[in-house]
Tab-separated table of C-alpha atoms in Angstrom:
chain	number	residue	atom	x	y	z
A	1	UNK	CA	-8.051	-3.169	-16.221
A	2	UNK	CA	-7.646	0.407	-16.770
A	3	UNK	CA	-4.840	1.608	-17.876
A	4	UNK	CA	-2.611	4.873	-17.667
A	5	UNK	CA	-4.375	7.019	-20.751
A	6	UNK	CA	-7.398	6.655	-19.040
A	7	UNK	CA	-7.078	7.064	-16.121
A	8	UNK	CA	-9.393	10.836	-14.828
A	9	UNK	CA	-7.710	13.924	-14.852
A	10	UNK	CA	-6.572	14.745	-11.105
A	11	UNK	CA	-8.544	18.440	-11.701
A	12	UNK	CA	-11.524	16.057	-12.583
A	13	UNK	CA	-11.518	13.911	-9.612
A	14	UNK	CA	-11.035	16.587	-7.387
A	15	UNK	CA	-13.706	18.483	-8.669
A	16	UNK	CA	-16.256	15.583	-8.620
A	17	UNK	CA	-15.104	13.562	-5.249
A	18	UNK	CA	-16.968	10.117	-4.576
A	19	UNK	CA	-19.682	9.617	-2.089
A	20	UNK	CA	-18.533	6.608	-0.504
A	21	UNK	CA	-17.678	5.442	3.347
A	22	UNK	CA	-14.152	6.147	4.728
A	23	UNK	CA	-11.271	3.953	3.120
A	24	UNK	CA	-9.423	2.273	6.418
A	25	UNK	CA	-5.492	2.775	5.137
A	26	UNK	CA	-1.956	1.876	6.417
A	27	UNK	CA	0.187	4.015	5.366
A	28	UNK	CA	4.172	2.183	5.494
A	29	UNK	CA	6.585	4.898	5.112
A	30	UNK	CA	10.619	4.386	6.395
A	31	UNK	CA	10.599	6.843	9.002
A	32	UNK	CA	8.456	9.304	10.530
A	33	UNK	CA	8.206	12.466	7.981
A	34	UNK	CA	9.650	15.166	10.863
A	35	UNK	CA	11.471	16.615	11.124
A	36	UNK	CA	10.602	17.960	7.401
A	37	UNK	CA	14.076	18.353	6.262
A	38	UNK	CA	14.234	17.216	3.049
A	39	UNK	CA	11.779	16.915	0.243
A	40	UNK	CA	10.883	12.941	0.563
A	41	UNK	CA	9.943	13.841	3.626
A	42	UNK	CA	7.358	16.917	3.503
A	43	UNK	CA	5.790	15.187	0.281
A	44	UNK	CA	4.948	11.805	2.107
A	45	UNK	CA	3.833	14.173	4.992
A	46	UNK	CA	1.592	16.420	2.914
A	47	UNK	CA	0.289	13.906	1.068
A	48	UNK	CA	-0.987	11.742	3.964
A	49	UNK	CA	-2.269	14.731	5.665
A	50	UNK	CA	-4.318	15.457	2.592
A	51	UNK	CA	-5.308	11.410	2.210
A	52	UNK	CA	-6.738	12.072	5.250
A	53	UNK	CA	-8.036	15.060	4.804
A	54	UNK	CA	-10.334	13.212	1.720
A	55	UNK	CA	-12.471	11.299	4.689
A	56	UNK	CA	-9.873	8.415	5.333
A	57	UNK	CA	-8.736	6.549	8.454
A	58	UNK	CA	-5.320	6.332	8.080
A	59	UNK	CA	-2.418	4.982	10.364
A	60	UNK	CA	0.867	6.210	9.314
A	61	UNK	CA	3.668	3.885	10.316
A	62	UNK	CA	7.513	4.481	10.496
A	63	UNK	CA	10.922	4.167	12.284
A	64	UNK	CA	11.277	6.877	15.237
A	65	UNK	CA	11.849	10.507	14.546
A	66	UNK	CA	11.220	13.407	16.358
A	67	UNK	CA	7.563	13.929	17.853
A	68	UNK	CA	4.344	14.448	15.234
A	69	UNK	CA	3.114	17.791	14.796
A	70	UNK	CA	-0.442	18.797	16.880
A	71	UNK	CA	-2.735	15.939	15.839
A	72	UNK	CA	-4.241	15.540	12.671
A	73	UNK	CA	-7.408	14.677	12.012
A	74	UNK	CA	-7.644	11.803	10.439
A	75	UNK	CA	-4.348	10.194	11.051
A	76	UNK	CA	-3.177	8.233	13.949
A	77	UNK	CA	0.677	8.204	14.505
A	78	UNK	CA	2.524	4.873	15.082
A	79	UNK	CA	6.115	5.214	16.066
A	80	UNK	CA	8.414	2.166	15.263
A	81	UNK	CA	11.400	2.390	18.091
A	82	UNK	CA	14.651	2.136	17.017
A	83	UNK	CA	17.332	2.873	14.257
A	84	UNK	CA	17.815	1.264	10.869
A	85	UNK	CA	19.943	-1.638	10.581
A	86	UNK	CA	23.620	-1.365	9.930
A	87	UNK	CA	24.427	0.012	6.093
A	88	UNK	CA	27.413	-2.373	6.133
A	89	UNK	CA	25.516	-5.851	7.029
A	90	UNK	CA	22.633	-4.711	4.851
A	91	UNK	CA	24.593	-5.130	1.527
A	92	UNK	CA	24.474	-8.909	2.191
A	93	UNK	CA	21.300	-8.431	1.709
A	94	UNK	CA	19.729	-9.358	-1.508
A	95	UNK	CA	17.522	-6.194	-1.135
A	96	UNK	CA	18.298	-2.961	-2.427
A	97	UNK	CA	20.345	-1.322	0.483
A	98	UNK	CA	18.145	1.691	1.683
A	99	UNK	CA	14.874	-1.634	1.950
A	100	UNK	CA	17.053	-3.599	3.809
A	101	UNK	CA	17.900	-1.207	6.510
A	102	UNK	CA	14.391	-0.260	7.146
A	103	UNK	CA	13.094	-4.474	7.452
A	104	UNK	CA	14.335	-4.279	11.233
A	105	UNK	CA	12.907	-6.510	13.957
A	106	UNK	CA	10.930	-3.615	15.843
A	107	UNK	CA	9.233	-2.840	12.097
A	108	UNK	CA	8.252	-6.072	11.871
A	109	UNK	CA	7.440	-6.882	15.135
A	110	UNK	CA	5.176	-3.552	14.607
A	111	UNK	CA	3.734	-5.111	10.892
A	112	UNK	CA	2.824	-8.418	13.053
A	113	UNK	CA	0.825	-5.732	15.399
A	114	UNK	CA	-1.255	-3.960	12.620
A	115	UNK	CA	-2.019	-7.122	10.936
A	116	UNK	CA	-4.092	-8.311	14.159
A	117	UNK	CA	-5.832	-4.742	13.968
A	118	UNK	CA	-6.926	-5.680	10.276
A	119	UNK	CA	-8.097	-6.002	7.694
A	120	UNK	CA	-6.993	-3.055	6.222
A	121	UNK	CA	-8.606	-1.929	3.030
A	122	UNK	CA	-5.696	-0.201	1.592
A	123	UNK	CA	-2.132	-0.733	2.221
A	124	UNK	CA	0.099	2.146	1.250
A	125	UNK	CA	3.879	1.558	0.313
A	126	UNK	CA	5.751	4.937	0.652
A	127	UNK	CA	8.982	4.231	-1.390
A	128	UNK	CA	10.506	1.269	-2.904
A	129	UNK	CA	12.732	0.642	0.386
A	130	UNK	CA	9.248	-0.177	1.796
A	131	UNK	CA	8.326	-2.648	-0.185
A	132	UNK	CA	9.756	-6.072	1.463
A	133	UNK	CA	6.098	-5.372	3.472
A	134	UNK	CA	4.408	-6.948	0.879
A	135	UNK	CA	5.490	-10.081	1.711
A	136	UNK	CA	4.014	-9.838	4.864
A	137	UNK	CA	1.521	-12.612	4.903
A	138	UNK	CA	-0.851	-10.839	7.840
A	139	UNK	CA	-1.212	-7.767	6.159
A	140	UNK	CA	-1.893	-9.226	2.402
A	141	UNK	CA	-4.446	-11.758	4.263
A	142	UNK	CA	-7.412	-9.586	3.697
A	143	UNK	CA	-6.528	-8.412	0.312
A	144	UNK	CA	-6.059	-4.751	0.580
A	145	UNK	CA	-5.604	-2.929	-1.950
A	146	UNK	CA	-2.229	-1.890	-2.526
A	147	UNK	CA	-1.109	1.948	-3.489
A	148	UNK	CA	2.813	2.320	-4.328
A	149	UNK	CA	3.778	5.808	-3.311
A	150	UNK	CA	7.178	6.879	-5.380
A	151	UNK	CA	9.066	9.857	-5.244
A	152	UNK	CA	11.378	8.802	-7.816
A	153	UNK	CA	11.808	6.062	-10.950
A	154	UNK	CA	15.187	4.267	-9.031
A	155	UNK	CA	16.086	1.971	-11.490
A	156	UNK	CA	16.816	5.434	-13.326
A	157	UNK	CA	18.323	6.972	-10.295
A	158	UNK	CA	20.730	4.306	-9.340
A	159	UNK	CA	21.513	3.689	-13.144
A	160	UNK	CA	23.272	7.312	-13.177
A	161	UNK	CA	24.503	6.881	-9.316
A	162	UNK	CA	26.929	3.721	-10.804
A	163	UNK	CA	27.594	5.150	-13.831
A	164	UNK	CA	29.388	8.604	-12.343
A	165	UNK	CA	32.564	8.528	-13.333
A	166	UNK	CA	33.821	10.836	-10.645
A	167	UNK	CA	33.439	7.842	-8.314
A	168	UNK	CA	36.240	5.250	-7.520
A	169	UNK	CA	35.996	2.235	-9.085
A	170	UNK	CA	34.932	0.080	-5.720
A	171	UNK	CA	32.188	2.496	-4.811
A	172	UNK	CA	31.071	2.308	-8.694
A	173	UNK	CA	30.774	-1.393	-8.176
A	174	UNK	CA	28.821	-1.133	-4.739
A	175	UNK	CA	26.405	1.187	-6.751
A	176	UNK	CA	26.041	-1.356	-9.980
A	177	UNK	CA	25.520	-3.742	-7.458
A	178	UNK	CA	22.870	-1.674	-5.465
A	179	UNK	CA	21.481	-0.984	-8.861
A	180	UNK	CA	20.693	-4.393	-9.991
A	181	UNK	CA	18.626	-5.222	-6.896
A	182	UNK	CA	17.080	-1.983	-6.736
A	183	UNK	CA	15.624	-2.230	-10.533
A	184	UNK	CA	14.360	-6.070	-9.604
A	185	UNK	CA	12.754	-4.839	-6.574
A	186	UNK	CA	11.054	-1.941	-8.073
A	187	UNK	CA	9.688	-3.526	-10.310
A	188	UNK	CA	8.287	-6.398	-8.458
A	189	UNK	CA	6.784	-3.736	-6.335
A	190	UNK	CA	5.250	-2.142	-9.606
A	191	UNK	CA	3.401	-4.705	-10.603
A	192	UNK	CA	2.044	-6.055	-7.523
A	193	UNK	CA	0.382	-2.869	-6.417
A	194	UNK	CA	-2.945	-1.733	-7.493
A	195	UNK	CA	-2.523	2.142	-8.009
A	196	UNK	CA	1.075	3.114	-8.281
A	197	UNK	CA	1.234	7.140	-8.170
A	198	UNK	CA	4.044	9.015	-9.748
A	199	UNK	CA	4.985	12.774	-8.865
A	200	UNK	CA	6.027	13.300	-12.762
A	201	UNK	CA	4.502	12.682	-16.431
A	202	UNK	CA	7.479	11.193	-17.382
A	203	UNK	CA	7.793	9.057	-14.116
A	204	UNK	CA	4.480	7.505	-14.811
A	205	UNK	CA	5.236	6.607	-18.400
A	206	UNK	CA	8.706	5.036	-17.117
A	207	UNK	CA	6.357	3.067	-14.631
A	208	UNK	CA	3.208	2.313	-16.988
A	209	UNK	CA	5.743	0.603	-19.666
A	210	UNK	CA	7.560	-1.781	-16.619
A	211	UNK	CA	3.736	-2.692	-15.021
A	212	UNK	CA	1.341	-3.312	-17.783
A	213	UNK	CA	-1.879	-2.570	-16.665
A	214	UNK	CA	-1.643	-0.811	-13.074
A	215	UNK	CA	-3.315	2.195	-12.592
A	216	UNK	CA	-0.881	5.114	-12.636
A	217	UNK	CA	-1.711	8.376	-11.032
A	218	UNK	CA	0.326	11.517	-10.946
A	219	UNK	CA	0.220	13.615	-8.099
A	220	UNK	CA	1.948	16.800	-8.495
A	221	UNK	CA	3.105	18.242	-5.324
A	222	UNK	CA	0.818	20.835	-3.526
A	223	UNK	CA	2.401	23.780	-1.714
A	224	UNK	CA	0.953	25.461	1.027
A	225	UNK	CA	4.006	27.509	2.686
A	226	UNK	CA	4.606	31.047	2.950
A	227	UNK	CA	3.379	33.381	-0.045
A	228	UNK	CA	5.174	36.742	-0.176
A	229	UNK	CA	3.162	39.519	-1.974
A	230	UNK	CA	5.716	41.451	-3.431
A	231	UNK	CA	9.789	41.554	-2.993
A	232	UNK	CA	12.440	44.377	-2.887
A	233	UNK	CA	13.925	44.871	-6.491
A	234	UNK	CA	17.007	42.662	-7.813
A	235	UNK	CA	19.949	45.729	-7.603
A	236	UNK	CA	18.621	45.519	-3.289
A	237	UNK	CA	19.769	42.252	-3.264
A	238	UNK	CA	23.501	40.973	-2.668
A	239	UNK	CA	25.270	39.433	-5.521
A	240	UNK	CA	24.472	35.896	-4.541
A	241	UNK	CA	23.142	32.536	-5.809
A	242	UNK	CA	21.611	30.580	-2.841
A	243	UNK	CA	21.037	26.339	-3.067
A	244	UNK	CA	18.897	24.852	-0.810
A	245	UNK	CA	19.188	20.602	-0.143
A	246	UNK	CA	19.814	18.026	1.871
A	247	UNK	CA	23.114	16.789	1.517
A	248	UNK	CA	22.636	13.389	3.838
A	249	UNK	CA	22.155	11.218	0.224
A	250	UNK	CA	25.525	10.854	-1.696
A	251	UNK	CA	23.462	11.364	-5.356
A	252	UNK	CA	22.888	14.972	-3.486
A	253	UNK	CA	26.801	15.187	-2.597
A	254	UNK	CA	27.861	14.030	-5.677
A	255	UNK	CA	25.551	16.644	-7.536
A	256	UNK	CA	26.806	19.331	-5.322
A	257	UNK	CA	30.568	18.610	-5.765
A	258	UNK	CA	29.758	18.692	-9.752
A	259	UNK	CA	27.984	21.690	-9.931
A	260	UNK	CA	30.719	23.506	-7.570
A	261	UNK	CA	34.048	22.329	-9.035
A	262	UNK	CA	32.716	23.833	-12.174
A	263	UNK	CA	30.553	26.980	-10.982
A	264	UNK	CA	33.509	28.108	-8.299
A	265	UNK	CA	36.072	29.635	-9.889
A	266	UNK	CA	33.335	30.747	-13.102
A	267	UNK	CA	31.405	32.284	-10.111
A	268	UNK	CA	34.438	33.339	-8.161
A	269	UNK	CA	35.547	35.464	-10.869
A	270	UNK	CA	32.794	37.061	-11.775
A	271	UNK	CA	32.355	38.294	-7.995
A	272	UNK	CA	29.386	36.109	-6.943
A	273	UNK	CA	28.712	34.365	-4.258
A	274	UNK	CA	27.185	31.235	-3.901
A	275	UNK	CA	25.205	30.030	-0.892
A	276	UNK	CA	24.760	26.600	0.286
A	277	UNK	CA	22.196	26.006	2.608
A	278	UNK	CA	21.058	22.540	3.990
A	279	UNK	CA	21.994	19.935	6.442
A	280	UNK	CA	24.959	18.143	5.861
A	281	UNK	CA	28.014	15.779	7.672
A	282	UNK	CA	30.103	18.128	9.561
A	283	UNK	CA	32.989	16.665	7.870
A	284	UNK	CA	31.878	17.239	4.224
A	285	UNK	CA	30.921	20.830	5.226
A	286	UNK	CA	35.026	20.978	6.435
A	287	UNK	CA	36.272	19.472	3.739
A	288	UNK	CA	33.881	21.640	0.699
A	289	UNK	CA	34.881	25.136	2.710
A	290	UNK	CA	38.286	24.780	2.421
A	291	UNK	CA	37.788	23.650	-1.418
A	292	UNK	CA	36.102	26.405	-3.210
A	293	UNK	CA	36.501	30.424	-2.797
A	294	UNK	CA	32.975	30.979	-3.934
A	295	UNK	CA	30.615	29.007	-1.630
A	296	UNK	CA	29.605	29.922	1.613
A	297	UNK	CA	27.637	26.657	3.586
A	298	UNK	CA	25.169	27.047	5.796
A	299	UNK	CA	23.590	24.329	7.892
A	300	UNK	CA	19.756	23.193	7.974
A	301	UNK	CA	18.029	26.199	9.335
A	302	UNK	CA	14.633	26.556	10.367
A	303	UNK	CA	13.374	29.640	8.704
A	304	UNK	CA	14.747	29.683	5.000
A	305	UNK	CA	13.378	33.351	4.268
A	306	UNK	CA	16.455	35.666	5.204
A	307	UNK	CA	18.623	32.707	2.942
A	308	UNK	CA	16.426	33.672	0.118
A	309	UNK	CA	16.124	37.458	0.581
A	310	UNK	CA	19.594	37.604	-0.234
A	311	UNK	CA	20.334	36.080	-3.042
A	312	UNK	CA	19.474	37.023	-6.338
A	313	UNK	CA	19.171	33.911	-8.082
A	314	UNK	CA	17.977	30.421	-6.899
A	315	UNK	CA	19.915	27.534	-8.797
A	316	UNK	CA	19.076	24.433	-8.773
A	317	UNK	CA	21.785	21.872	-10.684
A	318	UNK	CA	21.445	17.938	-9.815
A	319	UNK	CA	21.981	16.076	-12.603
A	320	UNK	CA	22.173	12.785	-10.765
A	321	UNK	CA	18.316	11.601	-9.953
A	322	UNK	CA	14.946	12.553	-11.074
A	323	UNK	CA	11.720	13.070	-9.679
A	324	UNK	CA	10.220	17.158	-8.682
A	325	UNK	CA	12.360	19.474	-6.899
A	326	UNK	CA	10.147	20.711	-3.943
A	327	UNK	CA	12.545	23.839	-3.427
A	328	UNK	CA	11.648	25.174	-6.515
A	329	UNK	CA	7.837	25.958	-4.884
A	330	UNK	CA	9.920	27.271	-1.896
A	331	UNK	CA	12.065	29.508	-4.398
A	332	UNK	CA	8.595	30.291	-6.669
A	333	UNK	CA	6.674	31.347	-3.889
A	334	UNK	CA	9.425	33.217	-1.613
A	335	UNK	CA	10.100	35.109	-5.374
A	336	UNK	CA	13.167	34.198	-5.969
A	337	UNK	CA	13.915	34.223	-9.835
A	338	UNK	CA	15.195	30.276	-10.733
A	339	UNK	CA	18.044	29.205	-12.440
A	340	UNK	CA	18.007	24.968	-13.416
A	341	UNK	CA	18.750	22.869	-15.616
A	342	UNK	CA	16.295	21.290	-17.714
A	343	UNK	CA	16.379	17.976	-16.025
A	344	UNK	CA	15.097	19.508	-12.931
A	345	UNK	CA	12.263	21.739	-14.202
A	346	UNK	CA	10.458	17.962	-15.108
A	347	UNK	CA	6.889	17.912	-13.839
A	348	UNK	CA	6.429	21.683	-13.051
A	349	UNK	CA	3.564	23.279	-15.837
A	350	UNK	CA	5.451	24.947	-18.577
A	351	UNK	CA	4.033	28.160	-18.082
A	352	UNK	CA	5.679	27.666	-14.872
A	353	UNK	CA	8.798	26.945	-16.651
A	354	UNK	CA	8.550	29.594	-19.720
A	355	UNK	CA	9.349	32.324	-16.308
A	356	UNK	CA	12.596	30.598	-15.364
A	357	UNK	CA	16.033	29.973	-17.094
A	358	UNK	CA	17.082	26.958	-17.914
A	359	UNK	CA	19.731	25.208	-19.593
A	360	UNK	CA	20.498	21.383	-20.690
A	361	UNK	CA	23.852	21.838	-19.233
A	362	UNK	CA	26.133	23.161	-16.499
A	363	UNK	CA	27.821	25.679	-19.464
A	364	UNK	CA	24.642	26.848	-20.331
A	365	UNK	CA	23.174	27.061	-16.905
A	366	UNK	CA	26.261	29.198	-15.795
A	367	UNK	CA	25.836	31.517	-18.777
A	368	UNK	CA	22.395	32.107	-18.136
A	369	UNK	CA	23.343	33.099	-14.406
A	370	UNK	CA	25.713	35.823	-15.278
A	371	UNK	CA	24.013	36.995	-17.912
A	372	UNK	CA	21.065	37.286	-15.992
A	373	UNK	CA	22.312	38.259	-12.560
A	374	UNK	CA	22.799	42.218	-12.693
A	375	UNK	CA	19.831	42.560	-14.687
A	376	UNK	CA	17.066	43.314	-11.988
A	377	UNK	CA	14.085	44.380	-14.771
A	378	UNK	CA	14.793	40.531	-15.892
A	379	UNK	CA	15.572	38.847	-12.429
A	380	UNK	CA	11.714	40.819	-11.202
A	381	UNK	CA	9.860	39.976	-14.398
A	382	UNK	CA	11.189	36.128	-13.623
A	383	UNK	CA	9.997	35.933	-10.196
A	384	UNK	CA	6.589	38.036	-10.792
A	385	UNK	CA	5.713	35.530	-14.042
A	386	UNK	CA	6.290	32.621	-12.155
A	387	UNK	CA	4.605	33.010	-8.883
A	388	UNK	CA	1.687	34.007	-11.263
A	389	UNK	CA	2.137	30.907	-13.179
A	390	UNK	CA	2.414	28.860	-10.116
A	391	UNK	CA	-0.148	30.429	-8.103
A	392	UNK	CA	-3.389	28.092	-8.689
A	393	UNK	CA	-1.650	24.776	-9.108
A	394	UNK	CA	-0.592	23.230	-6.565
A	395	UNK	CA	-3.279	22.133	-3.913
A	396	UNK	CA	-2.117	19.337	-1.575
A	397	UNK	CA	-5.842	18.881	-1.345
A	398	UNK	CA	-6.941	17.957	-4.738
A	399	UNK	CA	-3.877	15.393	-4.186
A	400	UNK	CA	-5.478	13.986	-1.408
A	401	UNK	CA	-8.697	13.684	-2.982
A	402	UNK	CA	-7.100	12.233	-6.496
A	403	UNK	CA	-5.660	9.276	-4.466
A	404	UNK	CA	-8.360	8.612	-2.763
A	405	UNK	CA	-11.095	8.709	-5.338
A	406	UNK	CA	-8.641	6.456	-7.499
A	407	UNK	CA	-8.825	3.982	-4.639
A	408	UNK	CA	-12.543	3.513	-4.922
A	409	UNK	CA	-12.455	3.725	-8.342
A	410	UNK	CA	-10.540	0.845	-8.929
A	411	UNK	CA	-11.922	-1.191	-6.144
A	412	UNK	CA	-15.424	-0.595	-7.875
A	413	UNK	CA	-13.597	-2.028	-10.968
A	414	UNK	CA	-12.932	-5.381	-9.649
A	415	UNK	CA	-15.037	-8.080	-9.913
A	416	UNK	CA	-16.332	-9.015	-6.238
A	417	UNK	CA	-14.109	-6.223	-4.825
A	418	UNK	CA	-16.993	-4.125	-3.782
A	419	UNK	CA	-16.663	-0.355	-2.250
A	420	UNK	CA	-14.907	0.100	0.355
């Protein structure tokens, strides 16, 4: 069995793709990836479009959403009807609570479908809340291989969602609680999938030490937005930090209500504004405006570019979860100069991260933005270093070709598992 270490450099792979009929794939994701509001959802949908871009059939399956883009080649749409079940009778379950409110009847009904269409050479599991399809004796009948898609280590993630302090005591026991099953059910996932693909380094050695012997492949984001050649100095710009997020996920409330009760009134005195941008619950937008005297929210908006042509800094501040940021390639290649903590530069290349500033803390994050903010020399030289940096590396397409070439890799590996 081949294990992490040894596993071909993605550049490699791409560079030397394998001449081998189309893989047949189901791809299992919770919902359909459109709207692409938040970052789980534009890296599942890249990331499939580029799967399929490598030569593959692929069928990618999840709860309604709003329509598909134009069609793609290569993919074929299949729209589960209906909503997820209800949060409050899925924490009976003995599921982690985000998989037990996407095992409805209509997905399973739909799961009982596909399997009659098999069999499938590769089954792909798009998140750990996906992974209660695995016991889905249809599908597993033909022995697909199975690829585990994460976007995040969660036993990690839900570790530091319970242990918050600036939650109540019941909600810190829901989260324990939600913690527990979500490490068990991880892992089980981990170790009965074939390839499980990471977007981090340090995601893939969390996940090669918990499943001995799977193949772990990490797949960097690709990026293939707009590119702006040049930008108007700093002094042009407002005095303004802009965030961009979702703010649907409480680990993304609770990192925005730390970072503002302690960046307000620092930023507030100093005379700079911060901008919130992102779709959130009406009611937490009320509450959060009448709060702080620095930040301005915005809702989701389709066309981020005026949001980040007037700000002078980007900041982005979640201590709570792991995994990559996707805004930062937003921010990087809309040149806007970055502001983060450590924690959430992880996976980016460092000379990526040698062109922004960073700090292992909120104190030091803060200190870096005012000392940084009405210095427009700096602020350019940030922005022009890191869209340099960044330029070259990140090519959904090489993705797309990684996974795939891994598939038929390791099915070439296995005794009587011949290619696909």
């Amino acid at each position: 069995m081949i294990q992490q270490q040894e596993l071909p450099p993605i550049a490699r792979v791409a560079a030397e793709p394998a001449k081998a009929p189309p893989l047949r794939c189901l791809w299992l994701a919770r919902g359909m990836p459109f709207p692409a509001t938040a970052g789980d959802r534009i890296y599942s949908a890249k990331l499939a479009e580029a799967f399929a871009g490598a030569g593959v059939d692929l069928t990618f399956v999840g709860l309604g959403g709003e329509a598909p883009p134009p069609p793609v080649p290569g993919i074929t749409w299949h729209i589960v009807p209906g909503p997820q079940r209800n949060k409050f009778l899925s924490v009976a379950s003995a599921m982690p609570l985000v998989a037990a409110r996407h095992a409805t009847a209509a997905y399973r009904a739909a799961l009982d479908s596909l399997a009659a269409e098999g069999p499938w050479d590769a089954i792909v599991v798009d998140q750990y809340g996906m992974g209660w399809v695995l016991r889905h004796a249809g599908l597993m009948a033909g022995k697909p291989q199975v690829v585990f898609v994460t976007h995040d280590h969660e036993e990690s993630v839900t570790k530091m969602q319970w242990q918050d302090r600036g939650e109540k005591l019941p909600k810190r026991l829901a989260l324990l609680q939600n913690h527990l099953k979500t490490t068990r059910f991880e892992r089980w996932i981990s170790r009965r999938s074939d390839v499980v693909t990471t977007i981090t380094r340090a995601d893939a050695d969390l996940f090669a030490a918990q499943a001995p012997g799977r193949w772990i492949l990490p797949l960097l984001p690709g990026y293939d937005g707009a590119r702006l050649e040049g930008r108007p100095p700093g002094e042009a710009r407002p005095r303004a930090v802009v965030l961009f997020g979702s703010y649907r996920w409480s680990a993304k409330q609770a990192n925005l209500r730390i970072f503002l009760d302690q960046a307000d009134p620092v930023l507030a005195k100093a005379g700079i504004a911060i901008r919130v941008v992102g779709d959130m619950p009406d009611d937490l937008r009320q509450e959060l405006s009448k709060k702080y005297r620095a930040a301005e929210f915005t809702g989701f908006v389709d066309d981020p570019a005026p949001y980040l042509a007037s700000a002078r800094l980007a900041v982005v501040a979640e201590p709570i979860g792991g995994g990559f940021k996707m805004k930062l390639l937003e921010y990087i290649f809309n040149r806007v100069p970055v502001a983060a903590l450590e924690v959430c530069a992880s996976g980016l290349p460092q000379a990526v991260r040698q062109q922004m500033l960073l700090a292992p803390g909120l104190d030091g994050l803060l200190r870096q933005v005012l000392g940084a903010i009405d210095d427009a020399p700096r602020l350019d030289a940030l922005q022009r270093g890191a869209f340099t940096a960044a330029e070259h590396a990140f090519d959904w397409r090489e993705r797309g070709q990684a996974l795939r070439d891994a598939l038929l890799a390791h099915r070439a590996a296995q005794p009587g598992r011949g290619a696909a």
